[in-house]
mmCIF file of C-alpha atoms in Angstrom:
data_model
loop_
_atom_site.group_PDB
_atom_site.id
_atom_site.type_symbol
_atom_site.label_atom_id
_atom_site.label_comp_id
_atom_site.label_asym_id
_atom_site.label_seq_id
_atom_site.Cartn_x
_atom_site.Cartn_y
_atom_site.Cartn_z
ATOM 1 C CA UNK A 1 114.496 32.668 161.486
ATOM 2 C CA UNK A 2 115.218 31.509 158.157
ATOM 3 C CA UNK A 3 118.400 31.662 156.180
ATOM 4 C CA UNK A 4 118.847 34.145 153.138
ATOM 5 C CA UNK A 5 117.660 31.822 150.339
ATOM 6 C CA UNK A 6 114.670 30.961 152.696
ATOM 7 C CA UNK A 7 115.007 26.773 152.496
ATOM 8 C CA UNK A 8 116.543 26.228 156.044
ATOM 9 C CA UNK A 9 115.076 27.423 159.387
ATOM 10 C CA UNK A 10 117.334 28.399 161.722
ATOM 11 C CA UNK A 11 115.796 29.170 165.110
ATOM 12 C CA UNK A 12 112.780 31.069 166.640
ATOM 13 C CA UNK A 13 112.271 34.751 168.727
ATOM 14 C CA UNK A 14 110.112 35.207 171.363
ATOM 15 C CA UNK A 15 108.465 38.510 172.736
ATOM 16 C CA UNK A 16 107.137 39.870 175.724
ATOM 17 C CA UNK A 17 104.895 42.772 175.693
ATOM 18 C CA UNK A 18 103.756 44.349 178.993
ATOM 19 C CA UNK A 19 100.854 46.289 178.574
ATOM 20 C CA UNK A 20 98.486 48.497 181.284
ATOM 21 C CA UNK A 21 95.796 50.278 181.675
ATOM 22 C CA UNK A 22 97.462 52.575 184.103
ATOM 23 C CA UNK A 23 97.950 56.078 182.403
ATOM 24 C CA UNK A 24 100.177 58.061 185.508
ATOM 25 C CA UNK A 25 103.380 59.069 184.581
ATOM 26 C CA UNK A 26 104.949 56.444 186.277
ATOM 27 C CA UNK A 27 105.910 53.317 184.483
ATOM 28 C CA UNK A 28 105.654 49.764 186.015
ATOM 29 C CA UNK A 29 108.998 48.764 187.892
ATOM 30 C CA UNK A 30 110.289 46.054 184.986
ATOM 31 C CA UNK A 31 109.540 48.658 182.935
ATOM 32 C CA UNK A 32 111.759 51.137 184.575
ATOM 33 C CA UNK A 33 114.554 49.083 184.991
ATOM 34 C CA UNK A 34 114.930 48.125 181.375
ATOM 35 C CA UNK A 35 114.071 52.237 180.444
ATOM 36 C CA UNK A 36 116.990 53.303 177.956
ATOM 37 C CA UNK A 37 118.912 56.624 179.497
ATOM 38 C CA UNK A 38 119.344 59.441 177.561
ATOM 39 C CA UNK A 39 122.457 60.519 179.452
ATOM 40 C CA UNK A 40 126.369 59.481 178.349
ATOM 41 C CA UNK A 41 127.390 56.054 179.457
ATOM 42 C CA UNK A 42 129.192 56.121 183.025
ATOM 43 C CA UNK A 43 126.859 59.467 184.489
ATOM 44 C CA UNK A 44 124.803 58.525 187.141
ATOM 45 C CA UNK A 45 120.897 58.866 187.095
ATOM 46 C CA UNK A 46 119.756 61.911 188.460
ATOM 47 C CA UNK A 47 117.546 61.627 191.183
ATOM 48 C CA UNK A 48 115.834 65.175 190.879
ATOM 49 C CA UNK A 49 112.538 65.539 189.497
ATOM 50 C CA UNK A 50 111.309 67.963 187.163
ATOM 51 C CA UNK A 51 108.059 68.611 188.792
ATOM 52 C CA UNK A 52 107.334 72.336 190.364
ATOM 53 C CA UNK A 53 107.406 72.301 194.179
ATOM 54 C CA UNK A 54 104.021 73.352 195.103
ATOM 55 C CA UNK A 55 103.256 76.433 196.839
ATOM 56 C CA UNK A 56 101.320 77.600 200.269
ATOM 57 C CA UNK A 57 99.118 79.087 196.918
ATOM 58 C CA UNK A 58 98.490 75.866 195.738
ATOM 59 C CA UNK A 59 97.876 74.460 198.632
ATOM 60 C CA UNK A 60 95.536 76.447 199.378
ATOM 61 C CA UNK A 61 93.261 76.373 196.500
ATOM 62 C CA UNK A 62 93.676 72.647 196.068
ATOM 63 C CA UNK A 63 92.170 71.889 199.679
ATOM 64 C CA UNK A 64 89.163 74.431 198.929
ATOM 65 C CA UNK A 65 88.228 73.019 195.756
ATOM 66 C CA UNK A 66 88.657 69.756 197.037
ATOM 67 C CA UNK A 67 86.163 70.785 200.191
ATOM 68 C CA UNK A 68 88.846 69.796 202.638
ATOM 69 C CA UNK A 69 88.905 73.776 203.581
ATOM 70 C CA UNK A 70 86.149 76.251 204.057
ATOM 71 C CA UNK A 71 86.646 79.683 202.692
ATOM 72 C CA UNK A 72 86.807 81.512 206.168
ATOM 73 C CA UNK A 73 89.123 79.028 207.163
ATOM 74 C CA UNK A 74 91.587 79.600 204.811
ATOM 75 C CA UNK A 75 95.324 80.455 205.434
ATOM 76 C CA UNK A 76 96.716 84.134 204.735
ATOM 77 C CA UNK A 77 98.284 85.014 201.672
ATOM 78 C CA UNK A 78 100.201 87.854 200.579
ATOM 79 C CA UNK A 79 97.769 90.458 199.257
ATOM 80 C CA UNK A 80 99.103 90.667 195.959
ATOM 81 C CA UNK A 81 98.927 86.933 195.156
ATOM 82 C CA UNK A 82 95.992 85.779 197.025
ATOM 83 C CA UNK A 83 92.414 85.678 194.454
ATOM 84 C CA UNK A 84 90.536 85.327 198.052
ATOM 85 C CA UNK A 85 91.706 88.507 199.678
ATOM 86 C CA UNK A 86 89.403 90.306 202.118
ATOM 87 C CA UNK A 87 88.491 94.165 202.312
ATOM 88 C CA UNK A 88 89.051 95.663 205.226
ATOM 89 C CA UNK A 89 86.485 98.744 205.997
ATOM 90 C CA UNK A 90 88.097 101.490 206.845
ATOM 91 C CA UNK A 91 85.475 104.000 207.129
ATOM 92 C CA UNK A 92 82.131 105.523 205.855
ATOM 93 C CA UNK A 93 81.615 108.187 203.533
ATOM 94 C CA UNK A 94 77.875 110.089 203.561
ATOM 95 C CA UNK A 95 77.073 111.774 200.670
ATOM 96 C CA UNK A 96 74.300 114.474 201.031
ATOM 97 C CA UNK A 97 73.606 115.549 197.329
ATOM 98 C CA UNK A 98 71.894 118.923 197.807
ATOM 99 C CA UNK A 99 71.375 120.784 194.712
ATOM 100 C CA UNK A 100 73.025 122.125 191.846
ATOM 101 C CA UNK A 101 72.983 125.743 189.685
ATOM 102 C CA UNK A 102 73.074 126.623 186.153
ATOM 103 C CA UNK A 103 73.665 123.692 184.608
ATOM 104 C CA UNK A 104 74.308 123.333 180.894
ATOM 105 C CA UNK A 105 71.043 123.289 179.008
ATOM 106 C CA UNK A 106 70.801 119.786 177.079
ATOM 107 C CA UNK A 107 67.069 119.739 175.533
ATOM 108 C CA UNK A 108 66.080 121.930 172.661
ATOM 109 C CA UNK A 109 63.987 123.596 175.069
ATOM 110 C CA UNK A 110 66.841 124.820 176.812
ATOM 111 C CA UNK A 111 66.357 122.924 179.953
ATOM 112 C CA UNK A 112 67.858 119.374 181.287
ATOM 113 C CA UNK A 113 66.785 116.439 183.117
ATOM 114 C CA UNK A 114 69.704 115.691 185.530
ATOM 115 C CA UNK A 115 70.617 113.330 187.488
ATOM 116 C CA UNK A 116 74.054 112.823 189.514
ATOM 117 C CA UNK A 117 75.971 109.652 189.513
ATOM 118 C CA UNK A 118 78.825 109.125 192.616
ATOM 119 C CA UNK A 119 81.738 106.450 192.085
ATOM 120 C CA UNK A 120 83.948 105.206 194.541
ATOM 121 C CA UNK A 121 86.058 102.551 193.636
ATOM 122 C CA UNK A 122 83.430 99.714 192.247
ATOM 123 C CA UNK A 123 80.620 101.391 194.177
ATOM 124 C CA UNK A 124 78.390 103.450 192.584
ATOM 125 C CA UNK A 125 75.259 105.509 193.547
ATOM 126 C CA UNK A 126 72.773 107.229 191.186
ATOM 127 C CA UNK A 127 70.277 109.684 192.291
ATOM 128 C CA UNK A 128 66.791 110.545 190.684
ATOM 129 C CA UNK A 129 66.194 112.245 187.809
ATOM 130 C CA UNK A 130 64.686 115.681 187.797
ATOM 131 C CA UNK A 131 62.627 117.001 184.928
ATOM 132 C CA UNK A 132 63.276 120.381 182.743
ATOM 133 C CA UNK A 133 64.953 122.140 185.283
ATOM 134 C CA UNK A 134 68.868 124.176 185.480
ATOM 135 C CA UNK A 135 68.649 124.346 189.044
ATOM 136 C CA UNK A 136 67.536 120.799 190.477
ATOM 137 C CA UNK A 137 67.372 120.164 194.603
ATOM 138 C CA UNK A 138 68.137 116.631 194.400
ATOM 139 C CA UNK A 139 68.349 116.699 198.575
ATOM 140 C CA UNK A 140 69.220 112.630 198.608
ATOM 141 C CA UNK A 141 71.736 111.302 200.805
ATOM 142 C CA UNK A 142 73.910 108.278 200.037
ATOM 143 C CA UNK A 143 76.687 106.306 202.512
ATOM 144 C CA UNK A 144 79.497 104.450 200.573
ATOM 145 C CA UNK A 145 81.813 102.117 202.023
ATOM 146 C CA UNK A 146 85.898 103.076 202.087
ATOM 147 C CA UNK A 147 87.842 100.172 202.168
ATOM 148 C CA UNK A 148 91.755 100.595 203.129
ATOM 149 C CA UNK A 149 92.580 99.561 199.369
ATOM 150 C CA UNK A 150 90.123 101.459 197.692
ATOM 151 C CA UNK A 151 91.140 104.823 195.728
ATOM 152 C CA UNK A 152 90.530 107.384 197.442
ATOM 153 C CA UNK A 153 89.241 109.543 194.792
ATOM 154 C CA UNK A 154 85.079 110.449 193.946
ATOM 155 C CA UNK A 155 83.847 110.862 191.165
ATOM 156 C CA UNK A 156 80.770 113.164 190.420
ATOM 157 C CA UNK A 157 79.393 112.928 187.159
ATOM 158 C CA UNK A 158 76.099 114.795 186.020
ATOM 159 C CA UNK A 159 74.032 113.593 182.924
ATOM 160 C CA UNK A 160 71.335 114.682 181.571
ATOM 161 C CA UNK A 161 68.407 111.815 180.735
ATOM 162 C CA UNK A 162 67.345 110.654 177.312
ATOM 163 C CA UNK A 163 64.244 108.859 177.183
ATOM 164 C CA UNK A 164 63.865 106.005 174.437
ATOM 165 C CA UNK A 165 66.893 104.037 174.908
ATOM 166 C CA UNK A 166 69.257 107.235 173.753
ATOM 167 C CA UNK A 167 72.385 107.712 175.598
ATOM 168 C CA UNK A 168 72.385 110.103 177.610
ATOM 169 C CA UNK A 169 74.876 113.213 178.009
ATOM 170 C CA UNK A 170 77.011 114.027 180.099
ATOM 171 C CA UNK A 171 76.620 117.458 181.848
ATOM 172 C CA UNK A 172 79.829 117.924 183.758
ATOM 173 C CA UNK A 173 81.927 116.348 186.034
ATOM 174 C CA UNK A 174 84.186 116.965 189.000
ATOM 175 C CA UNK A 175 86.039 115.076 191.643
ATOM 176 C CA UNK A 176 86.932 114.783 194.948
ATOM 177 C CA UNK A 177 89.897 113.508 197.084
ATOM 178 C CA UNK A 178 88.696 111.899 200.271
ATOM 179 C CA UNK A 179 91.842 111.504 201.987
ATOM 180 C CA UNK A 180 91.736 115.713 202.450
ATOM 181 C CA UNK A 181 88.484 114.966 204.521
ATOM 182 C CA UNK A 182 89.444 114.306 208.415
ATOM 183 C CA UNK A 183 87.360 112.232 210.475
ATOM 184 C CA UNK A 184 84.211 112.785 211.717
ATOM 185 C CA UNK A 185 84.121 116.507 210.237
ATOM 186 C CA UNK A 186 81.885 117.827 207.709
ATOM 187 C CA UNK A 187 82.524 119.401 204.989
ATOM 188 C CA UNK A 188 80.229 121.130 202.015
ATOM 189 C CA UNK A 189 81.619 121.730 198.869
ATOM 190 C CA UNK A 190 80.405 123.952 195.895
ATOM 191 C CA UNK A 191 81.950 122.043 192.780
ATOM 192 C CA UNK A 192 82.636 123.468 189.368
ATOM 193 C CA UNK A 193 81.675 120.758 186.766
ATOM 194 C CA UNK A 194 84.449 120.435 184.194
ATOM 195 C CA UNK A 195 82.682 121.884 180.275
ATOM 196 C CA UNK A 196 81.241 124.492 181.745
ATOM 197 C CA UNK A 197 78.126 122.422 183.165
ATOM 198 C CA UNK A 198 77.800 124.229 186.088
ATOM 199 C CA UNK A 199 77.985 123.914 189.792
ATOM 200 C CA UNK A 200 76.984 121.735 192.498
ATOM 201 C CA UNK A 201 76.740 121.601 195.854
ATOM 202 C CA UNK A 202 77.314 118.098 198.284
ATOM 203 C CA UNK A 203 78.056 117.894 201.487
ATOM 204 C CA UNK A 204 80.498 114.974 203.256
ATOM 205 C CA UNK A 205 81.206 113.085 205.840
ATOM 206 C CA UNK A 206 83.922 110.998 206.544
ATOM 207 C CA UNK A 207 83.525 108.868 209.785
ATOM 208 C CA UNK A 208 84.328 105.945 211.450
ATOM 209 C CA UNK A 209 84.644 102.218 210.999
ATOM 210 C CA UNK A 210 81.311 100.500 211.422
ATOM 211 C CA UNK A 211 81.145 97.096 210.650
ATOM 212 C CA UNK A 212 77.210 96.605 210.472
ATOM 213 C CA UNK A 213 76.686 99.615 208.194
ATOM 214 C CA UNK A 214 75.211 98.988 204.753
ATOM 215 C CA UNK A 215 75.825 101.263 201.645
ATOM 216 C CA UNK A 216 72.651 103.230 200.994
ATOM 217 C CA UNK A 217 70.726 105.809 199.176
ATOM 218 C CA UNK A 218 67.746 108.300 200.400
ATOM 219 C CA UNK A 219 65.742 111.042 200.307
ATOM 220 C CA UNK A 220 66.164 113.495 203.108
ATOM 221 C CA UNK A 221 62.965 114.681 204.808
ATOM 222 C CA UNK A 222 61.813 118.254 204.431
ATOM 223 C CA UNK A 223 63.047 119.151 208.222
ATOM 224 C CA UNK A 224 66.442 117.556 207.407
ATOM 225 C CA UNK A 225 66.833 119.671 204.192
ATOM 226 C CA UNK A 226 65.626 122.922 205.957
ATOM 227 C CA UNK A 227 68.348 122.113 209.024
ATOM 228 C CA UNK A 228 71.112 121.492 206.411
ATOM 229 C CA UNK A 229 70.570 124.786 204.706
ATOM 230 C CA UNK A 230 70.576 126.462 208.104
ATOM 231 C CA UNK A 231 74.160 125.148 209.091
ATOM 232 C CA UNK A 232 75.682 125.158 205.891
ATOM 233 C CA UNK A 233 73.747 128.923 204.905
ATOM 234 C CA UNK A 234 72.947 127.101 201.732
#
């Protein structure tokens, strides 16, 4: 230090600077005891922390991505805030798509080439398309999972099929309410399609839980078509 006209020296200042490489939020322990306190003189530090208090949520997802938990080990959440909930399978729904009648002509000709789509839920099922007909016999048979969560209404939609990357057009539609259906019953059902597209005719069953079933689509045979129009008097 120097005096104001700059001829005398007075004395000398020394510094210490502590500096580390460690970027945490938590400063060294000299540094924290000369840390200046925002709060008025005389009120004791606080000894709460402003962190959030971690959840069974966190938890959770911090020991699977860490690979300290498997993912069928994990603990149960509540089902609305858990991202790993499981379905539970409730039941299986078969699908017999049997035919339909005068549906709405589509192609100049004054024929269609429909084919049905089914929608559950996520699940869907599309059947084949048949060529310049109003009256197609689709006679496939399809098996959709119900899961306990899952709505509980069917959708049937009917399009008709444009070739060269055209959308295609939709025919009519209709739905259905499973939860009407009781178990193990069978029921056939002659649906109007909503525009005036028509009608068509599916039969259901509703039946029981069976864990090793798989959701599938086929063709009936020729005796299984002929022994469905017998009980059902199609």
């Amino acid at each position: 230090l120097q005096d104001e006209n700059g001829s005398e020296k007075l004395g000398s200042i020394k510094f210490s600077i502590h500096i580390t490489s460690d970027l945490s939020d938590t400063p060294p322990p000299d540094v924290q005891a000369a840390s200046v306190s925002s709060s008025p003189p005389g009120t004791p530090p606080s000894s709460k922390k402003l962190t959030r208090k971690p959840t069974t949520y966190d938890a959770i997802v911090n020991r699977f991505l860490s690979g300290e938990q498997k993912l069928d080990e994990r603990d149960t959440l509540q089902r609305s805030t858990s991202p790993f909930q499981e379905k539970h399978l409730s039941g299986i729904l078969s699908i017999t798509l049997v035919e339909a009648a005068n549906l709405r002509p589509m192609n100049k000709d004054g024929s269609s080439d429909p084919y049905c789509k089914f929608k559950l839920g996520h699940q869907k099922h599309k059947s084949k398309v048949l060529r310049r007909t109003l009256d197609p016999e689709w006679k496939e048979r399809f098996e959709i999972r119900v899961y306990s969560d899952s709505s509980s209404i069917l959708e049937i939609s009917v399009f008709d099929y444009e070739e060269f990357g055209f959308s295609d057009n939709l025919i009519g539609s209709a739905e259905v309410d499973i939860t009407e259906f009781e178990e193990s019953k069978t029921y056939k059902q002659e649906l109007d399609l909503d525009n005036k597209g028509g009608v068509i005719t599916c039969v259901f069953n509703l039946s029981r839980i069976d864990e090793n079933a798989e959701d599938s689509g086929c063709e009936l045979s020729p005796d299984d078509f002929v022994a469905l129009r017998k009980t059902y008097a199609m």
